[in-house]
Coordinates of C-alpha atoms in Angstrom, one line a residue:
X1 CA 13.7 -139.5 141.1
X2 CA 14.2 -142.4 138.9
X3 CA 16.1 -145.0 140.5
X4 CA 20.0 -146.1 138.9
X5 CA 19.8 -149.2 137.0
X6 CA 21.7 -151.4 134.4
X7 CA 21.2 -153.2 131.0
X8 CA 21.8 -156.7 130.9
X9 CA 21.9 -158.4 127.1
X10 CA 21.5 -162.3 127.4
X11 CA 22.2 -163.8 124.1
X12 CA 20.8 -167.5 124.2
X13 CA 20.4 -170.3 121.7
X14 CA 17.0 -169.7 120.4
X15 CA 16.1 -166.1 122.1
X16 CA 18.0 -162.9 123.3
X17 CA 16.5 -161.5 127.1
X18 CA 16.9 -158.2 128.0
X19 CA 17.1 -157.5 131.7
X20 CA 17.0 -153.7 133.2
X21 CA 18.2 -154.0 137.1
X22 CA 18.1 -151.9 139.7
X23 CA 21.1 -151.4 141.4
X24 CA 19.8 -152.3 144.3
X25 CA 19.1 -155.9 143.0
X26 CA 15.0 -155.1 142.0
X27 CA 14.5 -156.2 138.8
X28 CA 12.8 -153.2 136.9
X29 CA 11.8 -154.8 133.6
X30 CA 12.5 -157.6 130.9
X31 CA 11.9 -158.3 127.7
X32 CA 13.0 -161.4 125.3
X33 CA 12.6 -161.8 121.2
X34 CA 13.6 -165.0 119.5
X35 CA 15.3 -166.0 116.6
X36 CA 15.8 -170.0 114.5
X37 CA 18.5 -172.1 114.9
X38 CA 18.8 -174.5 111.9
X39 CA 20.6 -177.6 110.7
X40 CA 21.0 -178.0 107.4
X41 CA 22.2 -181.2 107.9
X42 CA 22.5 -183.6 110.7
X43 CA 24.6 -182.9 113.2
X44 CA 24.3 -179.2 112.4
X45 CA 23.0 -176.0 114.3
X46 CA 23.5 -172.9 112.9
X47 CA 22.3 -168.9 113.4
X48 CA 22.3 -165.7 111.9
X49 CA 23.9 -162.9 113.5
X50 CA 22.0 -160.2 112.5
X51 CA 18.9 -162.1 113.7
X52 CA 21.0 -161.8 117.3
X53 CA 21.0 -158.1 116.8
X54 CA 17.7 -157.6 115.5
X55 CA 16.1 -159.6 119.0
X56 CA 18.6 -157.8 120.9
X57 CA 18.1 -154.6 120.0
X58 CA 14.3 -155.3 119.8
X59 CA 14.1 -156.7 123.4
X60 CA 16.3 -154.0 125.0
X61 CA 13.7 -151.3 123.4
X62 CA 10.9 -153.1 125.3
X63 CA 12.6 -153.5 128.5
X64 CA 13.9 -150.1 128.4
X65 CA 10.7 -148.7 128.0
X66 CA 8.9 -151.3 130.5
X67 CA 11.1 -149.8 133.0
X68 CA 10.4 -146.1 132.4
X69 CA 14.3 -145.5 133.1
X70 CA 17.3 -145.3 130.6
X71 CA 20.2 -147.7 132.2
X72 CA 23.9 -146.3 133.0
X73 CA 25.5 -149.2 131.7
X74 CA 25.5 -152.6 130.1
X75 CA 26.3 -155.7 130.5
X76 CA 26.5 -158.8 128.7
X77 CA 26.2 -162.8 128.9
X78 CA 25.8 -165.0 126.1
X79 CA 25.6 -169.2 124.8
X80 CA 29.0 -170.7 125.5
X81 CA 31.3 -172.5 122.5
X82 CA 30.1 -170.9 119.6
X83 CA 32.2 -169.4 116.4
X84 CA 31.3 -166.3 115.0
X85 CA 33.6 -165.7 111.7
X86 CA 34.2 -162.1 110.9
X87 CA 35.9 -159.6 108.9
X88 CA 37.8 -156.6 110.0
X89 CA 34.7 -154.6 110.0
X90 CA 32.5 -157.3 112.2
X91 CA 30.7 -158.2 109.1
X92 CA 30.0 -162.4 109.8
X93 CA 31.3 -163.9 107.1
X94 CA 28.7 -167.4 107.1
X95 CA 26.1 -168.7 110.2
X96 CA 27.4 -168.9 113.5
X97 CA 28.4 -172.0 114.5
X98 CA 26.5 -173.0 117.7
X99 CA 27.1 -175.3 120.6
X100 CA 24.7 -177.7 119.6
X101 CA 26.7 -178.9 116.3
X102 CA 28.3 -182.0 115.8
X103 CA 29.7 -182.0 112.7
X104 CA 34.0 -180.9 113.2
X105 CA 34.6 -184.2 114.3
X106 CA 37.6 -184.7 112.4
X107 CA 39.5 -182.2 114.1
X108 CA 39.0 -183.7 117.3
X109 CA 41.8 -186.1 116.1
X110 CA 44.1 -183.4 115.7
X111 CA 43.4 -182.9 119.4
X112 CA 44.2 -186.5 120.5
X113 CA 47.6 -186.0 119.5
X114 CA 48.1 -182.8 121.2
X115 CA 49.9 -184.6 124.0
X116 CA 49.1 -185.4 127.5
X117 CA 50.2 -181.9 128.7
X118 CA 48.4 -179.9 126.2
X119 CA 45.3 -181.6 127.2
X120 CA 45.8 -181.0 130.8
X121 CA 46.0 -177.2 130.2
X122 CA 43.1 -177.4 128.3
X123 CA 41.1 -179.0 131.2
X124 CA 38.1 -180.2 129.6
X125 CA 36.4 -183.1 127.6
X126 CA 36.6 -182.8 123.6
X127 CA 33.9 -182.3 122.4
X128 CA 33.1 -180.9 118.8
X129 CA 30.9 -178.3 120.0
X130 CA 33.4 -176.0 120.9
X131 CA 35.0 -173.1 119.3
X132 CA 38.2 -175.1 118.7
X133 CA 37.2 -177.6 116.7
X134 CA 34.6 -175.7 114.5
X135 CA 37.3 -173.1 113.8
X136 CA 39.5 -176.0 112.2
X137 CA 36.7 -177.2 110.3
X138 CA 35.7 -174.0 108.8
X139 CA 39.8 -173.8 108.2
X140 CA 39.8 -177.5 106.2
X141 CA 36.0 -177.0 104.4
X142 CA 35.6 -173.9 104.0
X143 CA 39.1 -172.5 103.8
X144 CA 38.1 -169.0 101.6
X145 CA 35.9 -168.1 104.4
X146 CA 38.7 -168.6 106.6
X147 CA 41.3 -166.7 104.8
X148 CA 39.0 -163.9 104.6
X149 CA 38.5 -163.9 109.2
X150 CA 39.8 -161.3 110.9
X151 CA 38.0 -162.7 114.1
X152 CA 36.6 -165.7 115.4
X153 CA 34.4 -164.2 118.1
X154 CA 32.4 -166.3 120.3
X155 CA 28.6 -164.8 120.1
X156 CA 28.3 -162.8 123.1
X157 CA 31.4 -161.3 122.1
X158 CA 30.4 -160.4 118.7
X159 CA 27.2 -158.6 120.2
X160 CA 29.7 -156.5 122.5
X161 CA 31.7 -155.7 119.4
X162 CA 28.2 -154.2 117.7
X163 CA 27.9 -152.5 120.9
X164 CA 31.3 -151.1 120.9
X165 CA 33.5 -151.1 117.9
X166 CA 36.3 -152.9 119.9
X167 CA 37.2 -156.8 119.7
X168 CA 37.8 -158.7 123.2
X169 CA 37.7 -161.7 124.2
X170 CA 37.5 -162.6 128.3
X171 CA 38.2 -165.6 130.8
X172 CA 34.6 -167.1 131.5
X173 CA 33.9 -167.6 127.5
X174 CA 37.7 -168.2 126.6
X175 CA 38.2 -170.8 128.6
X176 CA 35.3 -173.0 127.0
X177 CA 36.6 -172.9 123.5
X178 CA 39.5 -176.0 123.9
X179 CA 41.9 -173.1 122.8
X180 CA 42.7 -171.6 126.2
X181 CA 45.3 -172.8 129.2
X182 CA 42.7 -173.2 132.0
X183 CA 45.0 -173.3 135.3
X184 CA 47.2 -170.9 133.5
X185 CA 44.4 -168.3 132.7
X186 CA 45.5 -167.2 128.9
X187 CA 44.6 -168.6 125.0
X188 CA 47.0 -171.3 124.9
X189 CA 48.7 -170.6 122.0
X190 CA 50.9 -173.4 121.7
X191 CA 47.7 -175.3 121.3
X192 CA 46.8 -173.1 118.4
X193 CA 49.9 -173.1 116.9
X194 CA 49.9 -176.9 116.7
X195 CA 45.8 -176.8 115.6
X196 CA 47.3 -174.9 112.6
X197 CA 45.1 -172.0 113.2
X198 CA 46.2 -168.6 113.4
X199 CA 46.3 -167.2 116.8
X200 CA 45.8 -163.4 115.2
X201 CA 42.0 -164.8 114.9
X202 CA 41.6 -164.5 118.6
X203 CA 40.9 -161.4 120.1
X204 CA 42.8 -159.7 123.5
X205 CA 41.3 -161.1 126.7
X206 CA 40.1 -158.3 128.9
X207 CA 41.5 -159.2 132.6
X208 CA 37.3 -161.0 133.6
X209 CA 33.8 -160.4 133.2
X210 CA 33.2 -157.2 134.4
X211 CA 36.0 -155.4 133.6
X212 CA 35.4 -152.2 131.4
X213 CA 35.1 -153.4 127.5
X214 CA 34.2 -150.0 126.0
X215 CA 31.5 -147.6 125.5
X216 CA 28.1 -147.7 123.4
X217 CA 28.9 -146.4 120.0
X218 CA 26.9 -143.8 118.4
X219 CA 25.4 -145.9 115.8
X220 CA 24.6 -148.8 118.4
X221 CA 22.8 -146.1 120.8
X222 CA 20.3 -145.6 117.9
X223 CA 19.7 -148.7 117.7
X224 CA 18.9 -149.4 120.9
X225 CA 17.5 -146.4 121.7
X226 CA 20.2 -145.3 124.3
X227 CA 22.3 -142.6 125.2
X228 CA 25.7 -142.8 123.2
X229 CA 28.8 -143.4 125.6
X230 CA 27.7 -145.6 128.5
X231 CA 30.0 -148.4 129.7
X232 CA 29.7 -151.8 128.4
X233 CA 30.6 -154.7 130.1
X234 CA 33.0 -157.8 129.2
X235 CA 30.4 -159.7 130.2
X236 CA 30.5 -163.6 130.8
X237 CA 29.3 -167.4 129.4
X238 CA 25.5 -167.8 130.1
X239 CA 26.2 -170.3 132.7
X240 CA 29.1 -168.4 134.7
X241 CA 26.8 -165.2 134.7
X242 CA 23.9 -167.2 136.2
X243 CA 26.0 -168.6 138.6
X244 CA 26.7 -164.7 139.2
X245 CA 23.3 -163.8 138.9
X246 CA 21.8 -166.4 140.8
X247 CA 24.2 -165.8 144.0
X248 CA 25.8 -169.1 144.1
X249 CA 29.5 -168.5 145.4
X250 CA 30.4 -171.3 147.7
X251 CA 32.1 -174.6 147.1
X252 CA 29.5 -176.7 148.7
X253 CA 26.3 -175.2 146.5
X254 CA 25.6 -177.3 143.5
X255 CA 23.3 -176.0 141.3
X256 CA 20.8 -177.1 138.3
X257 CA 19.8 -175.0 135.6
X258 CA 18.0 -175.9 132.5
X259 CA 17.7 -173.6 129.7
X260 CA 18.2 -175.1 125.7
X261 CA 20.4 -177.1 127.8
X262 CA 20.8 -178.5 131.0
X263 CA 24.0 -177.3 133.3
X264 CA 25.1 -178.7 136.8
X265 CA 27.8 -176.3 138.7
X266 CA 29.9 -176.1 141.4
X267 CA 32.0 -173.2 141.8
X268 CA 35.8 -174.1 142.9
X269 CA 39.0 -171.8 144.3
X270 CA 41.2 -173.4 141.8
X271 CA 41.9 -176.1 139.4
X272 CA 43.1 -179.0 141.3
X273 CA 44.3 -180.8 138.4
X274 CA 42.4 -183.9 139.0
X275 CA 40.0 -184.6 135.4
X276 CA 36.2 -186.0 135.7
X277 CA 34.8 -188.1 133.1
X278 CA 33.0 -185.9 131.2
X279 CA 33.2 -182.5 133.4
X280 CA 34.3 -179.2 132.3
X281 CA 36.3 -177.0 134.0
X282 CA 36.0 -173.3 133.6
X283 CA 36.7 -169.9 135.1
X284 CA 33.8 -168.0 136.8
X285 CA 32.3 -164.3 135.9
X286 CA 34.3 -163.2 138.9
X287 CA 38.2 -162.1 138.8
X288 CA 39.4 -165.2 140.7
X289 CA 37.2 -168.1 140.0
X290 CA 36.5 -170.9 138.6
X291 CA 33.7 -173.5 138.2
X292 CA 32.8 -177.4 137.3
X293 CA 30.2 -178.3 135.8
X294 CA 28.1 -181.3 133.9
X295 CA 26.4 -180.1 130.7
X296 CA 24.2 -182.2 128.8
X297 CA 22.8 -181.0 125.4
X298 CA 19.4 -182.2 126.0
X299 CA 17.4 -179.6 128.0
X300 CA 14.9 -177.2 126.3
X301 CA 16.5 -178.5 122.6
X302 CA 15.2 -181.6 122.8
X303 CA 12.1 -180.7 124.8
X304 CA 11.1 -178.4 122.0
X305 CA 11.9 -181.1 119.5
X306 CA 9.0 -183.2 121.0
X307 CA 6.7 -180.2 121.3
X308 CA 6.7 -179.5 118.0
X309 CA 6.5 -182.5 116.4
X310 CA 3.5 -183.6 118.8
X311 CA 1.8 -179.9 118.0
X312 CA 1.9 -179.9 121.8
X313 CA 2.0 -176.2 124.1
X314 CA 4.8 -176.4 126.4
X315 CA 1.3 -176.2 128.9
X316 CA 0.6 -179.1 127.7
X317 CA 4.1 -180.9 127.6
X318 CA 4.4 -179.9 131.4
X319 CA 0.5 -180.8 132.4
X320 CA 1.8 -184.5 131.0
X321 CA 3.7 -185.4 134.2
X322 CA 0.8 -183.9 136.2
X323 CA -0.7 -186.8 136.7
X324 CA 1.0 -190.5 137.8
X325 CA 3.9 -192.2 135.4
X326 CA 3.0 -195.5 134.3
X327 CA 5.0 -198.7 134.2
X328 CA 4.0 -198.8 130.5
X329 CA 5.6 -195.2 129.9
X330 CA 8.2 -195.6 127.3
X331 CA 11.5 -194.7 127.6
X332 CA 13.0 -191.7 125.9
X333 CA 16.6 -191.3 125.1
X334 CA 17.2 -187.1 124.5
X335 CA 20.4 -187.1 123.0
X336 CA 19.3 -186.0 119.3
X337 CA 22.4 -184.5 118.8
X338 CA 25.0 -185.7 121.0
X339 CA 25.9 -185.6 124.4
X340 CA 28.4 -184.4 126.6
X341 CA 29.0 -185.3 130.1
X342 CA 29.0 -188.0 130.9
X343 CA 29.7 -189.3 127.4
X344 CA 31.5 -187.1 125.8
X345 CA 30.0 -188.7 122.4
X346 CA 28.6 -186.8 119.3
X347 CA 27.3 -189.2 117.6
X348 CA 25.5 -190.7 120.7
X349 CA 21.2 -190.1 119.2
X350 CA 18.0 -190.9 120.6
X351 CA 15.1 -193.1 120.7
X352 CA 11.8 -193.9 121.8
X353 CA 11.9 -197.4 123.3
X354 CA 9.2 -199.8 124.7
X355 CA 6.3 -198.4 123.1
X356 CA 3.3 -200.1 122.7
X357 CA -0.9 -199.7 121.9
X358 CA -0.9 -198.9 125.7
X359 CA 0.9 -195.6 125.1
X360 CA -1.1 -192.1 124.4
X361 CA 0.0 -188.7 123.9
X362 CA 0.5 -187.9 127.8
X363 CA 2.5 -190.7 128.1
X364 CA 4.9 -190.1 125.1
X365 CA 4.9 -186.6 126.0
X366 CA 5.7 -187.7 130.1
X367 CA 8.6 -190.2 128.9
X368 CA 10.1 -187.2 127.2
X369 CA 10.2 -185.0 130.5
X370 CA 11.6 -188.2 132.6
X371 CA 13.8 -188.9 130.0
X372 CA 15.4 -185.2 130.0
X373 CA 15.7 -185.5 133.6
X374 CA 17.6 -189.1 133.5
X375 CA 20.3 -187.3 131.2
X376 CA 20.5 -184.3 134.0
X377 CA 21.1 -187.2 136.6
X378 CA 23.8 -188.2 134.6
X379 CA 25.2 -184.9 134.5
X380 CA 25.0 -184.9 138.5
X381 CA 26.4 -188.2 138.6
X382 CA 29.2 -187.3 137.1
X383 CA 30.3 -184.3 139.0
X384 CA 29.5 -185.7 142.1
X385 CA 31.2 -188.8 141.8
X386 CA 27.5 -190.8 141.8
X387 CA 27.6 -188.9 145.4
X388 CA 24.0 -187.1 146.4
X389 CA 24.2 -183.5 147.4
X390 CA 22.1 -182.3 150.7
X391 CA 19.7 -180.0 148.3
X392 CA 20.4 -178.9 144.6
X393 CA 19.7 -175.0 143.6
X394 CA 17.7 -174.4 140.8
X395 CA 18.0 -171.7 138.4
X396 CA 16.6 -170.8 134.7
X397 CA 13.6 -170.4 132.5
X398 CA 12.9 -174.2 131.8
X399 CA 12.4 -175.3 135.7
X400 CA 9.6 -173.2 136.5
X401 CA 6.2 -175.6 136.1
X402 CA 5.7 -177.2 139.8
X403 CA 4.8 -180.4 138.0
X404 CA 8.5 -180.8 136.2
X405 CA 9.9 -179.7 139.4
X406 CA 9.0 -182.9 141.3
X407 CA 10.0 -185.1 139.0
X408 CA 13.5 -183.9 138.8
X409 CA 13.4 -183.7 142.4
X410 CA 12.0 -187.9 142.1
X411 CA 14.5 -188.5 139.2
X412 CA 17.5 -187.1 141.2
X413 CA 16.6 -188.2 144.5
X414 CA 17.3 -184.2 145.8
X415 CA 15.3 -181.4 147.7
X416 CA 15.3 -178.3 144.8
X417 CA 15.5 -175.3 146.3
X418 CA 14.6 -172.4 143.6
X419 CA 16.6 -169.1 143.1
X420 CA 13.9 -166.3 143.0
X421 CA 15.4 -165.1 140.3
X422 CA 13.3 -165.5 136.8
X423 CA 16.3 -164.5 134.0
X424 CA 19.5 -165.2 136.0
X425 CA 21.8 -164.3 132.8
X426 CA 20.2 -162.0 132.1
X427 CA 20.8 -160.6 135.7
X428 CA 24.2 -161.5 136.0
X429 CA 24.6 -159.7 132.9
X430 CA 23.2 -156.4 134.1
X431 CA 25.5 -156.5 137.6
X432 CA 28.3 -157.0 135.7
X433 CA 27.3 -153.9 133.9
X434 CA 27.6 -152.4 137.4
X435 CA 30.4 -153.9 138.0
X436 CA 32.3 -152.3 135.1
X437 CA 30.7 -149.1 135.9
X438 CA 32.1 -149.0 139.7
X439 CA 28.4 -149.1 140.7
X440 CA 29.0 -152.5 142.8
X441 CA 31.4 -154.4 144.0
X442 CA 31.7 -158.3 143.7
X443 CA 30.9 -158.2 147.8
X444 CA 27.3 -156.5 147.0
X445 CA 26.5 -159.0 144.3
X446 CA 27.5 -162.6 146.5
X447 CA 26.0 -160.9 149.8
X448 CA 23.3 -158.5 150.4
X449 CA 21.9 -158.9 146.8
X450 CA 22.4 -162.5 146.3
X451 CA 18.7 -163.6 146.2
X452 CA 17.3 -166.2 148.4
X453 CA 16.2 -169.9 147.1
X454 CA 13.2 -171.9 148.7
X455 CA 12.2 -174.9 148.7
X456 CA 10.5 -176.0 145.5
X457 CA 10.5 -179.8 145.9
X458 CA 11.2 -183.0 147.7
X459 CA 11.8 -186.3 146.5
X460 CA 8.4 -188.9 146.8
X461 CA 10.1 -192.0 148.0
X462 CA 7.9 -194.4 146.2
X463 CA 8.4 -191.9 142.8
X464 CA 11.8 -191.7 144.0
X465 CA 12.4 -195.5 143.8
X466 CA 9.7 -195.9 140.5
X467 CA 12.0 -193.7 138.7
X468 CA 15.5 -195.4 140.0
X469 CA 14.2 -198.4 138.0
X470 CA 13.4 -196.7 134.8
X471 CA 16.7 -194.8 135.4
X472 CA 18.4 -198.1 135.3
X473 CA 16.7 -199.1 132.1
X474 CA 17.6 -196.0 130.6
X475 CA 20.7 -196.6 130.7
X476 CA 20.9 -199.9 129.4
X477 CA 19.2 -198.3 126.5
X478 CA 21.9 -195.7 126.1
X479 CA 24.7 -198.5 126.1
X480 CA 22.0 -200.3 123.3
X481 CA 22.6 -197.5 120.9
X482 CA 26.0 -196.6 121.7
X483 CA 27.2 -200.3 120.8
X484 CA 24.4 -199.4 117.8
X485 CA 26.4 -197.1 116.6
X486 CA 29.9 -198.6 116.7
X487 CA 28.3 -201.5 114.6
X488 CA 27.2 -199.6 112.2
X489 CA 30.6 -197.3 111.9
X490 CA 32.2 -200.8 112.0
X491 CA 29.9 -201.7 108.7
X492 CA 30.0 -198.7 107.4
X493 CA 26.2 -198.2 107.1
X494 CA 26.0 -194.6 108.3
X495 CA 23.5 -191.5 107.3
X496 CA 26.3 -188.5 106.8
X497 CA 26.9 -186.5 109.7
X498 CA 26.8 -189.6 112.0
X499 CA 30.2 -190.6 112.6
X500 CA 32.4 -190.8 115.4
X501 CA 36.1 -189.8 115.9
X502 CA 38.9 -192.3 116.8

């Protein structure tokens, strides 16, 4: 008898996973295809949606068939922030606008003036990366393309709406666009009004992330290769459904996971009211939750950056730190196109610093993995309040090498204790496919199948204090280009794309 099993659809940045679970928590099979993000210009990063579909429906084929069982439902999770412009139909009218772009600066003024209320309800830093602010800059520069929107999805919820023919919206994603009342759990439409955006653009919010969102559509089944009419999840945010997938429910867990970017979480009951520098504040996969967290733009994105322009494997990238950092080492500064938390700054870029004949490809390549791993400490700075955590969890693709592993355990001066768990959105994606299907309840997925972490890494004292010293130059390297920058605004000699909003 073939066992009962889900579909989970992770849309991420730069690939789509496909993740068939058992509903006993084995994972059955998975399968990922990848697509290009691009930036015309600086500051931007861009996709295709029907690349999305085509790796989706490509890597749910493969998985489906690895597995040698058709799945009884479906669940989603996908990259947070994005903008997805679409007619009536679900046609996208231009690129989706990704997380990683820079450019709707402008609006972010419009968002200053909001008011010290409307900013509380909103709850997190402004930054332009969010669905917000890019849908007011596709409203001032591109305004034909905006007149012609029925929808401004964000992505995961455009690849339900291929799924299903119907257009939701829900909490986890919602709440991450700087157009939703966070402690009041709704789009804040006053915000939108004020914005000058059309709040008839937003789709309905289903009630959370696995609540029922519709059923596989007859054309989408071909595609995919599935039965018409099974239930499709709401789905969640990539990081909420991690969070979900990786079993981390309790206030005192903190955990790390490192994708195309780099996220720090804890979950909380309830907004408190009290703002971080730098820290978002959003609601969790689950009906009731919520979650903090320190995201910094430069995980995976910037890691591949180096990779490529060194021709280097990621083998090779992650064999550099095998062997002893060097005092020589130069110092890499990640931010190529922005960062968030702490600094909440777009234009913020990066560098290579220090360099010198004494340098070779294993150390440039080293620096860029330290140099990653400083801006994740800033992250975990920030939400802890510069505080150290008793261990960190570790979760996602990107922290698997044991050489990386130590030195963000060195870097952050934490034991890592890895969640055996290989694609967590993608498995949080497939229980909340359960979920929706009354297969599970939320008490099943945070106890008997929330999977287990070990201990991956402790901190090397000596490496531990090597790396506090380089942290320290880091950062004075940071506030170097940040003071950089405002001398060149304050001059006016500035590539386009590079500015900063008052």
């Amino acid at each position: 008898m073939s066992p009962v099993c889900t579909l989970g659809l992770d849309l991420g940045t730069s690939s789509a996973k496909a993740v068939v679970l058992e509903v006993g928590g084995a994972l059955l099979a998975q399968a990922s295809a990848g697509y290009p993000v691009t930036s015309a210009r600086a500051g931007y990063a861009e996709s295709d949606p029907a690349d999305w579909w085509a790796a989706v429906t490509a890597c749910a084929r493969q998985a489906v068939a690895a597995a040698g069982t058709r799945p009884v439902a479906i669940g989603l999770s996908g990259q947070m922030h994005g903008l997805v412009m679409t007619s009536a139909d679900g046609a996208a009218l231009r690129p989706a606008m990704l997380w990683a772009d820079s450019r709707a600066t402008g609006p972010l003024r419009d968002y200053h003036k909001l008011g010290a209320k409307a900013l509380a309800r909103l709850a997190n830093p402004l930054a332009p990366g969010m669905t917000g602010p890019m849908l007011a800059w596709v409203a001032e520069h591109e305004p034909a393309t905006y007149r012609a929107a029925r929808w401004a999805l964000q992505p995961k919820d455009w690849i339900r709406a291929r799924l299903t023919g119907e257009y939701h919206a829900e909490p986890s994603d919602a709440s991450a666009t700087l157009l939703y009342d966070v402690p009041g759990d709704r789009w804040d439409l006053e915000v939108v009004s004020a914005l000058g955006l059309d709040e008839a653009l937003l789709a309905p919010l289903l009630p959370s992330a696995g609540a029922p969102a519709g059923q596989l559509t007859a054309a989408a089944a071909a595609e995919l290769g599935l039965p018409a009419g099974l239930p499709v999840a709401a789905g969640a945010g990539d990081t909420a459904a991690a969070a979900l997938g990786s079993g981390i429910c309790r206030g005192d867990d903190i955990q790390l996971t490192v994708g195309t970017g780099a996220q720090v979480l804890r979950p909380v009951t309830a907004p408190d009211g009290r703002a971080q520098a730098g820290v978002n504040l959003y609601r969790s996969a689950t009906p009731d939750g919520w979650y903090q967290m320190g995201a910094s733009l430069s995980g995976g994105l910037s890691l591949n950056w180096v990779r490529e322009i060194m021709h280097a494997s990621w083998d090779e990238l992650y064999a550099s730190v095998e062997g002893p950092a060097q005092p020589h080492d130069p110092i890499f500064v990640p931010h190529l196109s922005g960062e968030r938390t702490p600094y909440s700054d777009p234009a913020l870029r990066g560098s290579w610093t220090t360099l010198s004949l004494a340098n070779d490809r294993t150390s440039v390549l080293r620096s860029a993995l330290e140099g990653t791993a400083f801006a994740i400490r800033d992250a975990l700075d920030a939400l802890d309040a510069g505080q150290r955590p008793p261990r960190l969890r570790l979760a996602g693709g990107g922290t698997l090498a044991a050489g990386w592993r130590q030195l963000l355990a060195d870097v952050l001066g934490v034991p890592l204790y890895a969640v055996d768990v290989p694609a967590a959105s993608g498995r949080g994606a497939a229980l909340l496919g359960a979920l929706a299907a009354g297969l599970l309840s939320l008490d099943d997925i945070t106890g008997p199948l929330a999977p287990s972490a070990e201990l991956a890494a402790e901190p090397d004292p000596a490496a531990a204090a090597f790396h506090a010293g380089r942290y320290a130059t880091f950062r004075r390297t940071v506030s170097a280009l940040q003071e950089n920058q405002k001398s060149a605004e304050r001059t006016g000699d500035l590539p386009p794309g590079h500015g900063r909003t008052a």
